[in-house]
Phi, psi and omega in degrees: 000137196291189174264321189282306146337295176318306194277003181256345075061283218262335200264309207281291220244026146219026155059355161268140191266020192221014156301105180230152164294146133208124172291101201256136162264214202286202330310350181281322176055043189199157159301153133216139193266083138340088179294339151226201190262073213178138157305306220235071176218047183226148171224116210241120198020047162111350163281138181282161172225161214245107170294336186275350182257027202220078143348111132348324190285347194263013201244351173298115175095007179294056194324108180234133211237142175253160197281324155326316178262336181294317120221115161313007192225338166092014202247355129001139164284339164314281187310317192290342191271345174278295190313299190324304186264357204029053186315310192287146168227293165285343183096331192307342203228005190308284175327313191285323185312314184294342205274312175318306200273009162286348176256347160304314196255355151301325190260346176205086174339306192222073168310159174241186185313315189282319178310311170290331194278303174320324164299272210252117189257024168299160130278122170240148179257351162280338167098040186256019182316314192281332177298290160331333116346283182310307213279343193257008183262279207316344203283301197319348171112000185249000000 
């Protein structure tokens, strides 16, 4: 089965709308079929994860969280604090980034500055870091 099939597949009979292809060169080097629209966009018992380096086989029986179930309505405090600050720009890394950074504020309520640049090893290539920062202070509550 092509990739592009699999994903219009994967989009049609499990509704997620933030399913994307993406050909990542190095340092990744491989197709990877997105489980959202993002590298880094699962979150496996409250951890955030890498979907293209995360064996499928290793996910059985897991609660695994999608940028869909973190709200499917965008009314998160995460989402509403990306929209706020306008964290987003192309959009290509959001999802994981918001996914991060829920698993970043289960474990450190109210982060400081250094808590976040450590934590979250997303790439964006737009460069949208200091919004991003702002947008994970506005979700925590600061």
């Amino acid at each position: 089965i092509s990739p592009d099939v699999f994903l219009s597949r994967l989009r049609s009979v499990i509704q997620f709308s933030t399913l994307m292809v993406g050909i990542i060169k190095a340092p990744f080097m491989a197709l990877v079929i997105g489980l959202i629209a993002s590298i880094e966009g699962l979150a496996v018992e409250g951890s955030a994860e890498s979907s293209c380096q995360l064996p499928i086989g290793g996910l059985a029986g897991k609660p695994i969280v999608t940028i869909e179930g973190l709200s499917p309505t965008g009314t998160h405090p995460l989402q509403q604090a990306w929209i706020a600050q306008e964290a987003a720009q192309c959009g290509y890394c959001q999802s994981g980034m918001i996914m991060a950074a829920a698993s970043l504020l289960a474990s450190h309520p109210h982060p400081t500055d250094a808590q976040i640049d450590a934590e979250m090893e997303n790439i964006c290539i737009c460069g949208t870091y200091e919004r991003v920062r702002a947008a994970i202070h506005q979700a925590a509550g600061g």
